[in-house]
Amino acid sequence: MASSNTLTVIDNRTATRYELPIENGTIRAMDLRKIRTDSDDLGLMIYDPAYVNTASCRSSITFIDGERGILRYRGYPIETLAQHCTFLEVAYLLLFGDLPTPDDLKNWVSEITYHTMLHETTKKFMEGFRHDAHPMAMLVSTVAALSTVYPKAREIHDPANRLQQIKRLIGKMPSIAAMSYRHSLGFPYVYPDNDLSYPENFMNMLWKMVEPKYVANPVIARALDILFILHADHEQNCSANAMRSVGSARTDPYLTTAAAAAALAGPLHGGANEAVIEMLDEIGSKENVPTYVKKIKEGHGKLMGFGHRVYKNYDPRANIIKRTAENVFAATGRNPKLDIALELERIVLEDEYFITRKLYPNVDFYSGIIYQAMGFKPEMFTVLFAIPRTAGWLAQWQEMLTDPEQKISRPRQVYTGHELRQFVPVEKRVPVLHTTG
Ligand code: ACO
């Protein structure tokens, strides 16, 4: 009688029976290697394009129950953290595993604040970008360039060294983001003001003009901090996976974070909020929503800001953002795109096509509308996402580096190309019709 915590597999090619242990609802892919037809056979592999059903790590950072719309960082519901914490408190929680005591928090905030300045050469580096460079491309390149400023960051096995780079990255991210914004407007760079809180200082670096001291609107500062909390981590998403994968090669944290940010830049990931605004512009008015939805259902593109690989009920972050939007609009005036967005959500949530595919608004659907009301251009939206996600990436990176089971990330493939081919000298080759793709 087989143990109840096992999977029995019968290989019909050889009529052999195997018992595979089940742990935490998973079997180990390497256990399948023993399922072989003969001694030349490498063993059975899992074919899982896009890792749809593959757990790549054990993690104790973020918990998501996509069916029930639950998101927790280190066990705390996102709703509670968004209501009671600051972003830096949440960053501490993600990185150290527990909420900080008052003293811990004071030290943490002061250490992060200490690292907000950029080296003057980094400032010059950023000045070299074209006036119309995309701020996300500037951010990715500049974070990578920090690797040249802090060569000791390569010593990734030293925990104290790692912590120092973590503080630098969390401290400098808003400075780089703000500089990329000011660069695109042709405004001079504003140096950090360390009297201000993390979101207030970011606003100072974005929007200070000639006034001697920038005073942030507290409603906007709190809304930004809440948005930072909501975006701080999201377990093994595309960019976290990039962070772990690139970091597994023992690359330094600046280059690794740049790789994660590059993944975030894509329109199917963090770039979606920018695409949402473009979509709402294209729709133009509430009356055009049904025609637009019909077009999507006929297979012409995707509804940006809808759908999620994991959430198949609702995205809890989208609910909090929707509520935060009301406070922001009370301070900034209502973004007229909100009416189009609300109508789109209403129609889609009643439509069979979207109901059967479990497509609900995700975090990006409303965040862009708030950012725009705050005065950001759509090109900046993903940059705003990258600032807080840096804390999550770094928590994932540390966890990967300190996990004894992890090694260099390297998937297998199912080879579908040619068998051995005969080489033909260049002068004897005939044209072959190639399709792109
Ligand atoms: N609009 C219309 N149809 C959609 C959408 C959408 N936004 N998303 C998925 N579908 C359809 C697919 O066409 C597919 O239909 P089919 O079964 O008839 O082929 C079905 O729903 C399942 O979709 P998948 O592509 O298998 O879902 P997947 O988990 O691979 O994709 C993703 C998730 C990438 C987020 C997708 O829903 C999407 O492209 N959404 C729009 C972009 C977006 O908002 N991204 C932000 C995600 S949140 C974040 O990264 C922070």
PDB file of N, CA, C and O and ligand atoms in Angstrom, residues 52 231 234 237 264 267-270 272 276 296 301-310 312 315 317 353-354 357 359 362-364 385 389, ligand 1:
ATOM      1  N   VAL A  52       3.729  28.199 -16.011  1.00  0.00           N
ATOM      2  CA  VAL A  52       2.349  28.408 -15.546  1.00  0.00           C
ATOM      3  C   VAL A  52       2.034  27.538 -14.331  1.00  0.00           C
ATOM      4  O   VAL A  52       1.218  27.903 -13.488  1.00  0.00           O
ATOM      5  N   HIS A 231       2.440  48.177  -4.331  1.00  0.00           N
ATOM      6  CA  HIS A 231       3.302  47.687  -5.410  1.00  0.00           C
ATOM      7  C   HIS A 231       4.598  47.059  -4.901  1.00  0.00           C
ATOM      8  O   HIS A 231       5.452  46.670  -5.695  1.00  0.00           O
ATOM      9  N   HIS A 234       5.073  41.077  -5.118  1.00  0.00           N
ATOM     10  CA  HIS A 234       3.966  40.270  -5.624  1.00  0.00           C
ATOM     11  C   HIS A 234       4.443  38.870  -5.982  1.00  0.00           C
ATOM     12  O   HIS A 234       4.171  38.375  -7.064  1.00  0.00           O
ATOM     13  N   ASN A 237       6.355  37.033  -9.788  1.00  0.00           N
ATOM     14  CA  ASN A 237       5.908  37.630 -11.053  1.00  0.00           C
ATOM     15  C   ASN A 237       7.103  37.713 -12.018  1.00  0.00           C
ATOM     16  O   ASN A 237       8.227  37.354 -11.668  1.00  0.00           O
ATOM     17  N   LEU A 264       9.990  44.597 -15.799  1.00  0.00           N
ATOM     18  CA  LEU A 264       8.811  45.368 -15.378  1.00  0.00           C
ATOM     19  C   LEU A 264       8.357  46.324 -16.480  1.00  0.00           C
ATOM     20  O   LEU A 264       7.173  46.667 -16.576  1.00  0.00           O
ATOM     21  N   PRO A 267       4.848  45.922 -21.551  1.00  0.00           N
ATOM     22  CA  PRO A 267       3.428  46.285 -21.443  1.00  0.00           C
ATOM     23  C   PRO A 267       2.541  45.197 -20.847  1.00  0.00           C
ATOM     24  O   PRO A 267       1.446  45.494 -20.408  1.00  0.00           O
ATOM     25  N   LEU A 268       3.004  43.960 -20.807  1.00  0.00           N
ATOM     26  CA  LEU A 268       2.179  42.929 -20.168  1.00  0.00           C
ATOM     27  C   LEU A 268       2.435  42.864 -18.674  1.00  0.00           C
ATOM     28  O   LEU A 268       1.768  42.125 -17.951  1.00  0.00           O
ATOM     29  N   HIS A 269       3.411  43.616 -18.201  1.00  0.00           N
ATOM     30  CA  HIS A 269       3.727  43.585 -16.760  1.00  0.00           C
ATOM     31  C   HIS A 269       3.517  45.006 -16.232  1.00  0.00           C
ATOM     32  O   HIS A 269       2.408  45.523 -16.270  1.00  0.00           O
ATOM     33  N   GLY A 270       4.575  45.665 -15.756  1.00  0.00           N
ATOM     34  CA  GLY A 270       4.401  46.991 -15.141  1.00  0.00           C
ATOM     35  C   GLY A 270       4.046  48.073 -16.142  1.00  0.00           C
ATOM     36  O   GLY A 270       3.558  49.144 -15.760  1.00  0.00           O
ATOM     37  N   ALA A 272       1.708  48.031 -18.095  1.00  0.00           N
ATOM     38  CA  ALA A 272       0.279  47.992 -18.444  1.00  0.00           C
ATOM     39  C   ALA A 272      -0.460  49.267 -18.043  1.00  0.00           C
ATOM     40  O   ALA A 272      -1.403  49.673 -18.713  1.00  0.00           O
ATOM     41  N   VAL A 276      -3.014  51.362 -20.228  1.00  0.00           N
ATOM     42  CA  VAL A 276      -4.413  51.607 -19.847  1.00  0.00           C
ATOM     43  C   VAL A 276      -4.818  53.026 -20.256  1.00  0.00           C
ATOM     44  O   VAL A 276      -5.887  53.241 -20.828  1.00  0.00           O
ATOM     45  N   ILE A 296     -12.567  43.979 -28.766  1.00  0.00           N
ATOM     46  CA  ILE A 296     -11.658  43.107 -27.997  1.00  0.00           C
ATOM     47  C   ILE A 296     -12.156  41.663 -28.057  1.00  0.00           C
ATOM     48  O   ILE A 296     -11.383  40.727 -28.275  1.00  0.00           O
ATOM     49  N   GLY A 301      -6.817  42.634 -29.975  1.00  0.00           N
ATOM     50  CA  GLY A 301      -6.077  43.152 -28.815  1.00  0.00           C
ATOM     51  C   GLY A 301      -6.660  42.701 -27.488  1.00  0.00           C
ATOM     52  O   GLY A 301      -7.610  41.905 -27.437  1.00  0.00           O
ATOM     53  N   LYS A 302      -6.063  43.226 -26.429  1.00  0.00           N
ATOM     54  CA  LYS A 302      -6.481  42.869 -25.069  1.00  0.00           C
ATOM     55  C   LYS A 302      -6.949  44.117 -24.344  1.00  0.00           C
ATOM     56  O   LYS A 302      -6.525  45.226 -24.674  1.00  0.00           O
ATOM     57  N   LEU A 303      -7.783  43.916 -23.377  1.00  0.00           N
ATOM     58  CA  LEU A 303      -8.228  45.022 -22.545  1.00  0.00           C
ATOM     59  C   LEU A 303      -7.155  45.263 -21.502  1.00  0.00           C
ATOM     60  O   LEU A 303      -6.940  44.434 -20.618  1.00  0.00           O
ATOM     61  N   MET A 304      -6.467  46.389 -21.639  1.00  0.00           N
ATOM     62  CA  MET A 304      -5.343  46.647 -20.725  1.00  0.00           C
ATOM     63  C   MET A 304      -5.863  46.913 -19.314  1.00  0.00           C
ATOM     64  O   MET A 304      -6.886  47.576 -19.146  1.00  0.00           O
ATOM     65  N   GLY A 305      -5.134  46.371 -18.322  1.00  0.00           N
ATOM     66  CA  GLY A 305      -5.570  46.552 -16.935  1.00  0.00           C
ATOM     67  C   GLY A 305      -6.574  45.499 -16.494  1.00  0.00           C
ATOM     68  O   GLY A 305      -7.100  45.569 -15.386  1.00  0.00           O
ATOM     69  N   PHE A 306      -6.836  44.525 -17.367  1.00  0.00           N
ATOM     70  CA  PHE A 306      -7.720  43.419 -16.990  1.00  0.00           C
ATOM     71  C   PHE A 306      -6.972  42.105 -17.102  1.00  0.00           C
ATOM     72  O   PHE A 306      -6.154  41.928 -17.990  1.00  0.00           O
ATOM     73  N   GLY A 307      -7.312  41.198 -16.197  1.00  0.00           N
ATOM     74  CA  GLY A 307      -6.721  39.862 -16.251  1.00  0.00           C
ATOM     75  C   GLY A 307      -5.469  39.776 -15.415  1.00  0.00           C
ATOM     76  O   GLY A 307      -4.789  40.791 -15.170  1.00  0.00           O
ATOM     77  N   HIS A 308      -5.207  38.612 -14.931  1.00  0.00           N
ATOM     78  CA  HIS A 308      -4.009  38.386 -14.127  1.00  0.00           C
ATOM     79  C   HIS A 308      -3.701  36.897 -14.133  1.00  0.00           C
ATOM     80  O   HIS A 308      -4.610  36.083 -14.110  1.00  0.00           O
ATOM     81  N   ARG A 309      -2.400  36.601 -14.163  1.00  0.00           N
ATOM     82  CA  ARG A 309      -2.003  35.198 -14.160  1.00  0.00           C
ATOM     83  C   ARG A 309      -2.478  34.494 -12.883  1.00  0.00           C
ATOM     84  O   ARG A 309      -2.847  33.319 -12.921  1.00  0.00           O
ATOM     85  N   VAL A 310      -2.509  35.197 -11.784  1.00  0.00           N
ATOM     86  CA  VAL A 310      -2.830  34.547 -10.506  1.00  0.00           C
ATOM     87  C   VAL A 310      -4.234  34.904 -10.001  1.00  0.00           C
ATOM     88  O   VAL A 310      -4.986  34.035  -9.583  1.00  0.00           O
ATOM     89  N   LYS A 312      -7.888  35.312 -10.054  1.00  0.00           N
ATOM     90  CA  LYS A 312      -8.959  34.894 -10.944  1.00  0.00           C
ATOM     91  C   LYS A 312     -10.307  35.263 -10.334  1.00  0.00           C
ATOM     92  O   LYS A 312     -11.339  34.692 -10.660  1.00  0.00           O
ATOM     93  N   ASP A 315      -8.435  41.537  -7.899  1.00  0.00           N
ATOM     94  CA  ASP A 315      -7.101  41.917  -7.449  1.00  0.00           C
ATOM     95  C   ASP A 315      -7.306  42.847  -6.249  1.00  0.00           C
ATOM     96  O   ASP A 315      -7.829  43.951  -6.418  1.00  0.00           O
ATOM     97  N   ARG A 317      -5.505  44.739  -4.653  1.00  0.00           N
ATOM     98  CA  ARG A 317      -4.837  46.033  -4.778  1.00  0.00           C
ATOM     99  C   ARG A 317      -5.701  47.011  -5.569  1.00  0.00           C
ATOM    100  O   ARG A 317      -5.727  48.202  -5.285  1.00  0.00           O
ATOM    101  N   TYR A 353     -18.006  36.891 -21.835  1.00  0.00           N
ATOM    102  CA  TYR A 353     -16.644  36.637 -22.311  1.00  0.00           C
ATOM    103  C   TYR A 353     -15.639  36.807 -21.180  1.00  0.00           C
ATOM    104  O   TYR A 353     -14.765  35.973 -20.958  1.00  0.00           O
ATOM    105  N   PHE A 354     -15.781  37.919 -20.447  1.00  0.00           N
ATOM    106  CA  PHE A 354     -14.815  38.231 -19.392  1.00  0.00           C
ATOM    107  C   PHE A 354     -15.093  37.423 -18.131  1.00  0.00           C
ATOM    108  O   PHE A 354     -14.170  37.022 -17.427  1.00  0.00           O
ATOM    109  N   ARG A 357     -13.709  33.905 -18.518  1.00  0.00           N
ATOM    110  CA  ARG A 357     -12.240  33.889 -18.489  1.00  0.00           C
ATOM    111  C   ARG A 357     -11.679  34.468 -17.193  1.00  0.00           C
ATOM    112  O   ARG A 357     -10.462  34.605 -17.049  1.00  0.00           O
ATOM    113  N   LEU A 359     -11.700  37.508 -15.904  1.00  0.00           N
ATOM    114  CA  LEU A 359     -10.899  38.718 -16.133  1.00  0.00           C
ATOM    115  C   LEU A 359     -11.481  39.875 -15.329  1.00  0.00           C
ATOM    116  O   LEU A 359     -12.618  40.285 -15.552  1.00  0.00           O
ATOM    117  N   ASN A 362      -7.054  44.736 -12.766  1.00  0.00           N
ATOM    118  CA  ASN A 362      -5.858  44.475 -11.954  1.00  0.00           C
ATOM    119  C   ASN A 362      -5.306  45.795 -11.436  1.00  0.00           C
ATOM    120  O   ASN A 362      -5.861  46.862 -11.696  1.00  0.00           O
ATOM    121  N   VAL A 363      -4.191  45.713 -10.716  1.00  0.00           N
ATOM    122  CA  VAL A 363      -3.617  46.888 -10.043  1.00  0.00           C
ATOM    123  C   VAL A 363      -3.380  48.057 -11.004  1.00  0.00           C
ATOM    124  O   VAL A 363      -3.444  49.218 -10.636  1.00  0.00           O
ATOM    125  N   ASP A 364      -3.124  47.723 -12.261  1.00  0.00           N
ATOM    126  CA  ASP A 364      -2.774  48.768 -13.217  1.00  0.00           C
ATOM    127  C   ASP A 364      -3.966  49.524 -13.761  1.00  0.00           C
ATOM    128  O   ASP A 364      -3.805  50.559 -14.410  1.00  0.00           O
ATOM    129  N   PHE A 385       6.120  52.485 -10.357  1.00  0.00           N
ATOM    130  CA  PHE A 385       5.949  51.088  -9.936  1.00  0.00           C
ATOM    131  C   PHE A 385       7.307  50.523  -9.486  1.00  0.00           C
ATOM    132  O   PHE A 385       7.413  49.805  -8.484  1.00  0.00           O
ATOM    133  N   ARG A 389       8.776  48.497  -5.879  1.00  0.00           N
ATOM    134  CA  ARG A 389       9.005  47.074  -6.165  1.00  0.00           C
ATOM    135  C   ARG A 389      10.466  46.704  -5.912  1.00  0.00           C
ATOM    136  O   ARG A 389      10.799  45.531  -5.720  1.00  0.00           O
TER     137      ARG A 389
HETATM  138  N1  ACO B   1      -8.430  41.271 -22.490  1.00  0.00           N
HETATM  139  C1  ACO B   1      -9.092  40.356 -23.233  1.00  0.00           C
HETATM  140  N2  ACO B   1      -8.888  39.041 -23.142  1.00  0.00           N
HETATM  141  C2  ACO B   1      -7.970  38.617 -22.257  1.00  0.00           C
HETATM  142  C3  ACO B   1      -7.242  39.505 -21.428  1.00  0.00           C
HETATM  143  C4  ACO B   1      -7.511  40.882 -21.561  1.00  0.00           C
HETATM  144  N3  ACO B   1      -6.873  41.767 -20.813  1.00  0.00           N
HETATM  145  N4  ACO B   1      -6.411  38.807 -20.637  1.00  0.00           N
HETATM  146  C5  ACO B   1      -6.600  37.512 -20.955  1.00  0.00           C
HETATM  147  N5  ACO B   1      -7.541  37.394 -21.930  1.00  0.00           N
HETATM  148  C6  ACO B   1      -8.069  36.168 -22.501  1.00  0.00           C
HETATM  149  C7  ACO B   1      -7.026  35.480 -23.365  1.00  0.00           C
HETATM  150  O1  ACO B   1      -7.107  35.925 -24.707  1.00  0.00           O
HETATM  151  C8  ACO B   1      -7.421  34.039 -23.196  1.00  0.00           C
HETATM  152  O2  ACO B   1      -8.568  33.801 -23.964  1.00  0.00           O
HETATM  153  P1  ACO B   1      -8.775  32.373 -24.707  1.00  0.00           P
HETATM  154  O3  ACO B   1      -8.895  31.390 -23.582  1.00  0.00           O
HETATM  155  O4  ACO B   1      -9.998  32.552 -25.522  1.00  0.00           O
HETATM  156  O5  ACO B   1      -7.532  32.164 -25.516  1.00  0.00           O
HETATM  157  C9  ACO B   1      -7.872  33.938 -21.735  1.00  0.00           C
HETATM  158  O6  ACO B   1      -8.322  35.267 -21.423  1.00  0.00           O
HETATM  159  C10 ACO B   1      -6.777  33.524 -20.784  1.00  0.00           C
HETATM  160  O7  ACO B   1      -5.716  34.456 -20.878  1.00  0.00           O
HETATM  161  P2  ACO B   1      -4.179  34.120 -20.806  1.00  0.00           P
HETATM  162  O8  ACO B   1      -3.463  34.933 -21.841  1.00  0.00           O
HETATM  163  O9  ACO B   1      -3.991  32.633 -20.815  1.00  0.00           O
HETATM  164  O10 ACO B   1      -3.830  34.630 -19.375  1.00  0.00           O
HETATM  165  P3  ACO B   1      -2.372  34.838 -18.808  1.00  0.00           P
HETATM  166  O11 ACO B   1      -2.422  34.404 -17.404  1.00  0.00           O
HETATM  167  O12 ACO B   1      -1.353  34.206 -19.685  1.00  0.00           O
HETATM  168  O13 ACO B   1      -2.156  36.412 -18.956  1.00  0.00           O
HETATM  169  C11 ACO B   1      -2.022  38.700 -18.454  1.00  0.00           C
HETATM  170  C12 ACO B   1      -2.215  37.286 -17.895  1.00  0.00           C
HETATM  171  C13 ACO B   1      -0.675  38.777 -19.219  1.00  0.00           C
HETATM  172  C14 ACO B   1      -1.961  39.688 -17.307  1.00  0.00           C
HETATM  173  C15 ACO B   1      -3.191  39.004 -19.427  1.00  0.00           C
HETATM  174  O14 ACO B   1      -4.432  38.927 -18.733  1.00  0.00           O
HETATM  175  C16 ACO B   1      -3.055  40.363 -20.085  1.00  0.00           C
HETATM  176  O15 ACO B   1      -2.363  40.465 -21.103  1.00  0.00           O
HETATM  177  N6  ACO B   1      -3.706  41.427 -19.544  1.00  0.00           N
HETATM  178  C17 ACO B   1      -3.581  42.754 -20.097  1.00  0.00           C
HETATM  179  C18 ACO B   1      -2.261  43.392 -19.668  1.00  0.00           C
HETATM  180  C19 ACO B   1      -2.263  43.770 -18.207  1.00  0.00           C
HETATM  181  O16 ACO B   1      -3.196  44.404 -17.708  1.00  0.00           O
HETATM  182  N7  ACO B   1      -1.154  43.422 -17.515  1.00  0.00           N
HETATM  183  C20 ACO B   1      -0.953  43.784 -16.114  1.00  0.00           C
HETATM  184  C21 ACO B   1      -0.958  42.590 -15.245  1.00  0.00           C
HETATM  185  S1  ACO B   1      -0.781  43.059 -13.557  1.00  0.00           S
HETATM  186  C22 ACO B   1       0.895  43.358 -13.399  1.00  0.00           C
HETATM  187  O17 ACO B   1       1.723  42.828 -14.070  1.00  0.00           O
HETATM  188  C23 ACO B   1       1.301  44.316 -12.412  1.00  0.00           C
END
